Rosetta silent file (secondary structure, phi, psi, omega in degrees, C-alpha in Angstrom):
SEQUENCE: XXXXXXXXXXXXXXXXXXXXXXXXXXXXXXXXXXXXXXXXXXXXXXXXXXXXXXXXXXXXXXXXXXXXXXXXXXXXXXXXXXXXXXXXXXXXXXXXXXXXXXXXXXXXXXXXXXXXXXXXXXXXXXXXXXXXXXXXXXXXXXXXXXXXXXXXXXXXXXXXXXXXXXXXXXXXXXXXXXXXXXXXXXXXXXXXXXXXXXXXXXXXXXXXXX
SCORE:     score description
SCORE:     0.000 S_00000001
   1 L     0.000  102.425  158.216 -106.351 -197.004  138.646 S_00000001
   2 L   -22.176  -80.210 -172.367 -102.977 -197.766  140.470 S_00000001
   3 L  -101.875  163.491 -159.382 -100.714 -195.731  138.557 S_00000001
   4 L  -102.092  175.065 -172.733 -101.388 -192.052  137.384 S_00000001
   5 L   -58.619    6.270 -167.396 -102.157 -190.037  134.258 S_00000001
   6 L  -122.792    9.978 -171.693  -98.349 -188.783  134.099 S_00000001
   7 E  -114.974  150.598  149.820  -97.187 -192.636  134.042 S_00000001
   8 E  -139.155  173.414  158.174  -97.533 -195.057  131.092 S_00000001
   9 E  -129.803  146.648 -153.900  -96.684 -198.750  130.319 S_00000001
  10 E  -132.540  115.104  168.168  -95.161 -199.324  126.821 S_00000001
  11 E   -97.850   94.360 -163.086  -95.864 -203.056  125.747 S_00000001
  12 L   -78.615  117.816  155.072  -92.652 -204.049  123.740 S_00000001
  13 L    46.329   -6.096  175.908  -93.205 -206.494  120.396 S_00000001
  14 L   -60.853   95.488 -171.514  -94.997 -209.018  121.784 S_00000001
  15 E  -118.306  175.142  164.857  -95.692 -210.356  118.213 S_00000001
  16 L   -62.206  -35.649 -168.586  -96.167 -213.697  116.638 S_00000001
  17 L   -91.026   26.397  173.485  -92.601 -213.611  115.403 S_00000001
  18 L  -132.396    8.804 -176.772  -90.922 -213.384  118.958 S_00000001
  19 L  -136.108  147.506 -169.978  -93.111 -216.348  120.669 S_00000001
  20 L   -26.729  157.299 -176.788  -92.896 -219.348  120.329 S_00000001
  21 L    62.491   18.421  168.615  -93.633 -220.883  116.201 S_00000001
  22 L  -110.270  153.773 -166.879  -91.605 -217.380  115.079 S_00000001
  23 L   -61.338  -45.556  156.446  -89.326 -216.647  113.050 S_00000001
  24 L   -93.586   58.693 -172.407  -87.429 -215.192  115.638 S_00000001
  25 L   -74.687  141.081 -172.868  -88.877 -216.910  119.048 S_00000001
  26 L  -106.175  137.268 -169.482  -87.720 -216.040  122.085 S_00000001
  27 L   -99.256  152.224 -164.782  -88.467 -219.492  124.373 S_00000001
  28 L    30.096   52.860  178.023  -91.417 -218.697  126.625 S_00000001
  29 L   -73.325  -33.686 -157.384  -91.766 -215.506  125.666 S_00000001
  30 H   -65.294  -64.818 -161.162  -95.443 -216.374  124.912 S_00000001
  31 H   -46.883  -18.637  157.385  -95.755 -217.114  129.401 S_00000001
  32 H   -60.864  -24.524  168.019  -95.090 -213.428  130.001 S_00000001
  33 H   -23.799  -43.347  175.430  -98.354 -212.467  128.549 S_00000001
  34 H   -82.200  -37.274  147.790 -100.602 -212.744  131.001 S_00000001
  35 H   -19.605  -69.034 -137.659  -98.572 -210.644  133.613 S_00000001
  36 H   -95.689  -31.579 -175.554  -98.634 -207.821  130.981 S_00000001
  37 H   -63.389  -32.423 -154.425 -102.294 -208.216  130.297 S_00000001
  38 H   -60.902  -41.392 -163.103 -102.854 -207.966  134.301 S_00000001
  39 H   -64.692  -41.204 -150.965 -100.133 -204.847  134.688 S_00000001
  40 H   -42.962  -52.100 -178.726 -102.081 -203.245  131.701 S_00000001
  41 L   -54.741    4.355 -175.932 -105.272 -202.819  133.748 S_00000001
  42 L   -94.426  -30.597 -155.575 -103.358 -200.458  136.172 S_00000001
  43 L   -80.509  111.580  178.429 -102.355 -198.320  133.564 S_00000001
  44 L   -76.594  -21.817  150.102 -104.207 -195.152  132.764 S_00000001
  45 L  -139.263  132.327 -150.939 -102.220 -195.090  129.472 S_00000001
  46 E  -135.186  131.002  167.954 -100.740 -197.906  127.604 S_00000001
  47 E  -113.816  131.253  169.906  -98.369 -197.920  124.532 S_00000001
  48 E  -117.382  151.582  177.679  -97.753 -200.764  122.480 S_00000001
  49 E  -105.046  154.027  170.715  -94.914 -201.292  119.804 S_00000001
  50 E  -160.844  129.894  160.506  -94.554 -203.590  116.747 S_00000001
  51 E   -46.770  141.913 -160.688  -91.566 -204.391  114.706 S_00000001
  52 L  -155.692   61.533 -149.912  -92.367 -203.756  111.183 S_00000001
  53 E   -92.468  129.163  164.913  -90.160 -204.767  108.519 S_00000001
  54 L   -52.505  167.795 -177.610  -90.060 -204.737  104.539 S_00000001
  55 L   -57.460  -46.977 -133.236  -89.018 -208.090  103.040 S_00000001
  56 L   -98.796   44.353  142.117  -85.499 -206.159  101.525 S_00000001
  57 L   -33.710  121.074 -166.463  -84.769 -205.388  105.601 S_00000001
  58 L   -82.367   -1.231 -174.973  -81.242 -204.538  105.689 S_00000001
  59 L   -99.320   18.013 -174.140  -80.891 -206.594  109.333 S_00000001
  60 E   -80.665  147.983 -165.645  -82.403 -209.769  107.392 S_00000001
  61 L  -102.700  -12.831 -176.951  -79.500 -212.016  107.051 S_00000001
  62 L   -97.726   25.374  165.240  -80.662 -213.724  103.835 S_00000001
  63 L   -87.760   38.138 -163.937  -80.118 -210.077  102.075 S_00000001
  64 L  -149.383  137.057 -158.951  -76.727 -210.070  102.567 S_00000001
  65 L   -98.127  136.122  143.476  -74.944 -212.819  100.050 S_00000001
  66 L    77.205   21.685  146.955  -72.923 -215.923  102.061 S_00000001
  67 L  -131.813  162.928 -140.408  -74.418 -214.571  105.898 S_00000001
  68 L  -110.841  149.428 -178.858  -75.658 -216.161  108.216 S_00000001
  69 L   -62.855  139.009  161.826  -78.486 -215.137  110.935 S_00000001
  70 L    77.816   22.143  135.484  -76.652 -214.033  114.247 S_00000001
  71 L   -97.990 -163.007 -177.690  -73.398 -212.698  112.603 S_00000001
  72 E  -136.231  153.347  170.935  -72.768 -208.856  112.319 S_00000001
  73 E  -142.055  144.427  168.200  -71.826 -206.506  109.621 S_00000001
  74 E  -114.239  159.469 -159.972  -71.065 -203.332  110.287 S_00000001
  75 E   -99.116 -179.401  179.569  -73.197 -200.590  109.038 S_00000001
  76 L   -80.158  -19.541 -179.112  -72.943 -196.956  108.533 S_00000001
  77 L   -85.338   -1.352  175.515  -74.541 -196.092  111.893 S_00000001
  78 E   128.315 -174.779 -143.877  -72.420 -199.078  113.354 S_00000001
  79 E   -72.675   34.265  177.805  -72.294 -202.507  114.320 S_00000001
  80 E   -51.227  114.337  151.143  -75.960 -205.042  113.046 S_00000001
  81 E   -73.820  147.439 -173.496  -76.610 -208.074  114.295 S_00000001
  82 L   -97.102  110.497  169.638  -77.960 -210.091  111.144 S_00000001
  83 E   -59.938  142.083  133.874  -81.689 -211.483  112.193 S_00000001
  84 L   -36.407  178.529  167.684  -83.850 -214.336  110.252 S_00000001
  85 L   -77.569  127.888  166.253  -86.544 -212.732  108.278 S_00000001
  86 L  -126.764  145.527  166.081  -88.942 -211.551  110.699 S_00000001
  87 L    44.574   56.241  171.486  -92.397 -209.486  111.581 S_00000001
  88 E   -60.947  115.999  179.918  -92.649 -208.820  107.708 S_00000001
  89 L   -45.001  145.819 -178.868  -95.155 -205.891  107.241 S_00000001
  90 L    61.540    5.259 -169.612  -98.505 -207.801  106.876 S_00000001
  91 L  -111.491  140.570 -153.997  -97.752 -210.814  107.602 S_00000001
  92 L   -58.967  -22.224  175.596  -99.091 -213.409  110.790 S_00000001
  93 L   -72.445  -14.234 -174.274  -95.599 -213.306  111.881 S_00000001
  94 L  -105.884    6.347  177.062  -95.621 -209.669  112.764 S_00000001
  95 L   -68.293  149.299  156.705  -99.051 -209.630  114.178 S_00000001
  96 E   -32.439  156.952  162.844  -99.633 -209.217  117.798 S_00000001
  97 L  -130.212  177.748 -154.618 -100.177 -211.805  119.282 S_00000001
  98 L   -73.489   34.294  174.467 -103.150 -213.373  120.005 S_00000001
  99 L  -109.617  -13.117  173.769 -103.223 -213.883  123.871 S_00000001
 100 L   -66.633  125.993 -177.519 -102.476 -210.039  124.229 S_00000001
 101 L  -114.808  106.049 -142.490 -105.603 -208.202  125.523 S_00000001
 102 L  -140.384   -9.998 -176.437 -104.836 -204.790  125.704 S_00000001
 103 L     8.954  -41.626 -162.087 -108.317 -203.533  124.808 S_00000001
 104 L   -96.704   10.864 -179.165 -107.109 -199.905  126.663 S_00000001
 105 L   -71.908  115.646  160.967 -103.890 -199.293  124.221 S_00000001
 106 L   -95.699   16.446 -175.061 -104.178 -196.038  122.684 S_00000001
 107 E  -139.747  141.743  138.575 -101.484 -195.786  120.576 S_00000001
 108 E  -135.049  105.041 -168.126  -99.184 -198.395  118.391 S_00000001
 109 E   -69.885  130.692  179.183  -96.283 -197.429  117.368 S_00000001
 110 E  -111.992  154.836 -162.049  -94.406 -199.653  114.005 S_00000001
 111 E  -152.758  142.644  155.747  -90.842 -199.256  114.334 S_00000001
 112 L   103.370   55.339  179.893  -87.851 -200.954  111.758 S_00000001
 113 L  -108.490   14.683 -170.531  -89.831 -200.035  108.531 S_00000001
 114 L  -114.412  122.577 -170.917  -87.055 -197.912  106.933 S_00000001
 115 L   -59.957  -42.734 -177.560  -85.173 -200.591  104.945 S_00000001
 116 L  -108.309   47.408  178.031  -81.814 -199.479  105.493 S_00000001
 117 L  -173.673  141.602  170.942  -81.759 -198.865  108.944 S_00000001
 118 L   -76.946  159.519  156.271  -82.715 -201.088  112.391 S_00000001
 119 L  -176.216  116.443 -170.274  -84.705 -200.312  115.082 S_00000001
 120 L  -104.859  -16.017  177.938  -85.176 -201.619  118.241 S_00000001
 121 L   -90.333  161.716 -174.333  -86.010 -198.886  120.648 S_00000001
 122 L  -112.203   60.564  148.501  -89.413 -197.411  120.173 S_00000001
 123 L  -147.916  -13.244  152.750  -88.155 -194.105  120.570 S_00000001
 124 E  -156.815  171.902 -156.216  -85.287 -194.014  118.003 S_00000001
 125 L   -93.117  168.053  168.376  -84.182 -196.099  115.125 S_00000001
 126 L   -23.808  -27.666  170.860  -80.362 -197.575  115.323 S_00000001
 127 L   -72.610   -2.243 -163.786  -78.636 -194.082  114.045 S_00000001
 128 L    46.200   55.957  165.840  -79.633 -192.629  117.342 S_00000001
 129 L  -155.042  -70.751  161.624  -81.188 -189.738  115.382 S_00000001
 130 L   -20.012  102.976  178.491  -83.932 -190.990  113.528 S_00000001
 131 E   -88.750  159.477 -172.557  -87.152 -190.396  115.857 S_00000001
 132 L  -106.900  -11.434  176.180  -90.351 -192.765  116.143 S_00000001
 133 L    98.222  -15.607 -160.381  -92.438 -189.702  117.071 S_00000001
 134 H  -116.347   18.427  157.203  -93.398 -191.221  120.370 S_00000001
 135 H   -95.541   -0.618  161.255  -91.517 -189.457  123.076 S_00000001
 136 H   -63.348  -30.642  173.129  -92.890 -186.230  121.341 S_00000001
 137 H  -102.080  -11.117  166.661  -96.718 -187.493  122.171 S_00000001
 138 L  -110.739   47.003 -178.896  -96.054 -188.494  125.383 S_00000001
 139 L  -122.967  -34.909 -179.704  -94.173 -185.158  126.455 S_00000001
 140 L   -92.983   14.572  175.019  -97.173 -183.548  124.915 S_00000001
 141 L  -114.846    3.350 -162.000  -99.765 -185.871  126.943 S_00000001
 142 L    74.970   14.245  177.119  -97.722 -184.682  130.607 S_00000001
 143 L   -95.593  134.465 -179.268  -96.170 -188.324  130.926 S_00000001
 144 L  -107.538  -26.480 -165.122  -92.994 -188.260  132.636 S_00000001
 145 E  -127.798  126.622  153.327  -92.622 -192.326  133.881 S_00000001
 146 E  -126.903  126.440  162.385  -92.450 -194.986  131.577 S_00000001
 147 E   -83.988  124.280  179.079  -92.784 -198.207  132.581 S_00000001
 148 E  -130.223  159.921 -152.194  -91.768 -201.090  130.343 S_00000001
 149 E  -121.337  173.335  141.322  -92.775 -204.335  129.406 S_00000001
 150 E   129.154 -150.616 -175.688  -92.047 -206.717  126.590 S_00000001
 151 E  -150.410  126.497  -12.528  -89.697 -208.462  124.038 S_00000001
 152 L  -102.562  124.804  166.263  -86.482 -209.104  124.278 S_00000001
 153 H   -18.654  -81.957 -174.114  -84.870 -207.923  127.571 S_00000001
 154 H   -27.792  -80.171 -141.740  -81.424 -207.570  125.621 S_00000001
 155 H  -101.258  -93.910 -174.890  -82.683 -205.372  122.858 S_00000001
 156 H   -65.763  -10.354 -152.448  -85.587 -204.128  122.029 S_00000001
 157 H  -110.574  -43.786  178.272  -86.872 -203.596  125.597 S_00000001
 158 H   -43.503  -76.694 -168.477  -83.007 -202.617  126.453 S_00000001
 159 H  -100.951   20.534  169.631  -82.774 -199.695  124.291 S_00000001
 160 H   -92.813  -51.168  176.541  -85.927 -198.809  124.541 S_00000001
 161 H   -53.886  -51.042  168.798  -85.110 -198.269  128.132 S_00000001
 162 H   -57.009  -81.814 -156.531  -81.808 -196.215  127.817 S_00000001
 163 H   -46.102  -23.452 -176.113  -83.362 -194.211  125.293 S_00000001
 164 H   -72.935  -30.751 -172.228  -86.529 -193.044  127.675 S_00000001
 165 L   -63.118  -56.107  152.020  -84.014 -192.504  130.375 S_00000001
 166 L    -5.513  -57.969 -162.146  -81.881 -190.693  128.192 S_00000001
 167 L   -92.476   15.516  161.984  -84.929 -188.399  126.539 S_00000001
 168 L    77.643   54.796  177.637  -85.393 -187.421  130.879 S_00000001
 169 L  -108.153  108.151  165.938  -88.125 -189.975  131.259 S_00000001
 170 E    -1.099   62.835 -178.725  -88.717 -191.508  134.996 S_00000001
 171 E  -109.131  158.681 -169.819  -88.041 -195.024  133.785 S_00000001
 172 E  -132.114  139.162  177.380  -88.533 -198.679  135.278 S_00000001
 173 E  -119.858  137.200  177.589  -88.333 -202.038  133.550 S_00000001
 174 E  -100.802  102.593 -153.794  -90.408 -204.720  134.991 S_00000001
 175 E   -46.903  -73.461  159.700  -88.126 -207.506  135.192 S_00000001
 176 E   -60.827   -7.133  163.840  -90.952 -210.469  134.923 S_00000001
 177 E  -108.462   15.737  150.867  -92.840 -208.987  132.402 S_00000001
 178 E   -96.901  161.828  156.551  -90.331 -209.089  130.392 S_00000001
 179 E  -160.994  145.088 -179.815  -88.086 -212.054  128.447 S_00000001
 180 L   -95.947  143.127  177.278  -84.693 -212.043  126.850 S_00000001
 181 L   -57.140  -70.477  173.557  -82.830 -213.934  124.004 S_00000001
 182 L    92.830   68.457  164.490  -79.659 -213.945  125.894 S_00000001
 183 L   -67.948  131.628 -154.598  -76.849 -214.306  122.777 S_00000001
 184 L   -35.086   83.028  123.105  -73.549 -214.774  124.804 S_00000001
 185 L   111.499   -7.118  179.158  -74.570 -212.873  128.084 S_00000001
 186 H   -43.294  -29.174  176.228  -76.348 -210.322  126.135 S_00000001
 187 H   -52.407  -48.994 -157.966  -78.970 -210.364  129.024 S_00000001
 188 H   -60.842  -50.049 -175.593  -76.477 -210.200  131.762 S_00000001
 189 H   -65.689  -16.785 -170.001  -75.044 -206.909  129.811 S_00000001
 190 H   -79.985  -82.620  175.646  -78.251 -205.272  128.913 S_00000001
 191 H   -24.791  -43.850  145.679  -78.927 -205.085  132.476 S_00000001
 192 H   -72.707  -21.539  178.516  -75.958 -203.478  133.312 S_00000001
 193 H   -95.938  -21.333  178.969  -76.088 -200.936  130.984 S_00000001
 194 H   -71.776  -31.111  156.148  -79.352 -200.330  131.570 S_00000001
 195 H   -42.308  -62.827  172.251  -78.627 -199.947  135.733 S_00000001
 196 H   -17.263  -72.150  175.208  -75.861 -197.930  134.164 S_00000001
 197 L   -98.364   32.979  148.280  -78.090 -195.160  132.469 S_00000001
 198 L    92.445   11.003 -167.276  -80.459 -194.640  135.696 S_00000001
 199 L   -86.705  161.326 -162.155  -83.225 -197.263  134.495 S_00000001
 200 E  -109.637  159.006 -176.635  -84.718 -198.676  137.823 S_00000001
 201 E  -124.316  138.911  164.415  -85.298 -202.215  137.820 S_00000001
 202 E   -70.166  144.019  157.863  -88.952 -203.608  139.003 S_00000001
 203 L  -138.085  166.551 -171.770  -91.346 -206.834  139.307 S_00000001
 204 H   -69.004   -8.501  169.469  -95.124 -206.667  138.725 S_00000001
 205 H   -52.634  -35.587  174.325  -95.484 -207.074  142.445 S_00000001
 206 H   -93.159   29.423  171.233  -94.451 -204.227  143.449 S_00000001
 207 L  -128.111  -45.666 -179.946  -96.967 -202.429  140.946 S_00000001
 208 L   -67.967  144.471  148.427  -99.936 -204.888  141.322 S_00000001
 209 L   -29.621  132.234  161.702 -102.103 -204.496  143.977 S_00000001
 210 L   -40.718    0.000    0.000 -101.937 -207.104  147.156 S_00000001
């Protein structure tokens, strides 16, 4: 095992509804997959996340009368981009999906399931208050380093990132095991802020074995 018991890797949304044929697809999201299966096997503990939404989602854009996916409204906690409908509790669009083999994940955390509220990091929901519970189990497992994975650079993987640094976690984003939407330059910015707030940035090379 490569990396130790005080490390994890957190496997971001890689759902049906972010890869290609989704409601929300991210193009070639699905080609990071195998990467992430590969890093997984280094990993003495592995978290995975999944987006988790009611239909009456308040970031769905056809709840909102006369908007459109990909404006904004702002909210009381601030500033929502409006999504398609997406990774609808129960439904094939929110399932994992099926090239991820993760066999050794012991946790999965669902995250945006509060109707009236977003949430893309999987350690708080959009108010920055609202907790997912899961930097509480891995402060109470000894993990210190999180490594992350996933879907989409910009966002969910983004502010996922901040927040672990933020909550004092060692963190690294592995650049290629990741893939981003990129809405005008949102990658480019995500990157910076994430540089910004101490997250280190990585490829699986320098984690995989020779």
């Amino acid at each position: 095992m490569f990396q130790s018991e005080r490390s994890v890797l957190i496997v971001v949304d890689v759902q049906n509804g972010f890869t290609p044929g989704g409601n929300l697809a991210v193009a070639h999201a699905d080609q990071i997959i195998p990467c992430i299966n590969q890093l997984a096997q280094h990993f003495a503990n592995v978290v995975i996340t999944q987006d988790w939404h009611p239909q009456n989602h308040i970031s769905f854009a056809e709840n909102h009368a006369g908007k459109q996916a990909f404006e904004t409204l702002e909210l009381a906690y601030g500033t929502q981009v409006l999504w398609p409908s997406h990774c609808v509790q129960g439904t094939h669009d929110a399932e994992l999906h099926p090239d991820l083999n993760i066999p050794t994940a012991q946790l999965i955390i669902r995250k945006g399931f509060h109707s009236q509220i977003d949430s893309y990091s999987a350690f708080k929901e959009a108010d920055h208050k609202t907790t997912t519970g899961l930097a509480a189990y891995l402060k109470e497992r000894g993990i210190d380093t999180v490594y992350i994975t996933g879907i989409a650079t910009d966002f969910c993987v983004a502010w996922t990132a901040i927040d672990a640094s933020q909550l004092g976690f060692n963190t690294y984003v592995i650049a290629d095991a990741t893939k981003g939407i990129d809405l005008n330059g949102s990658l480019q910015q995500a990157w910076q802020e994430m540089l910004a707030h101490g997250v280190k940035r990585l490829i699986s090379k320098d984690i995989l074995p020779a």
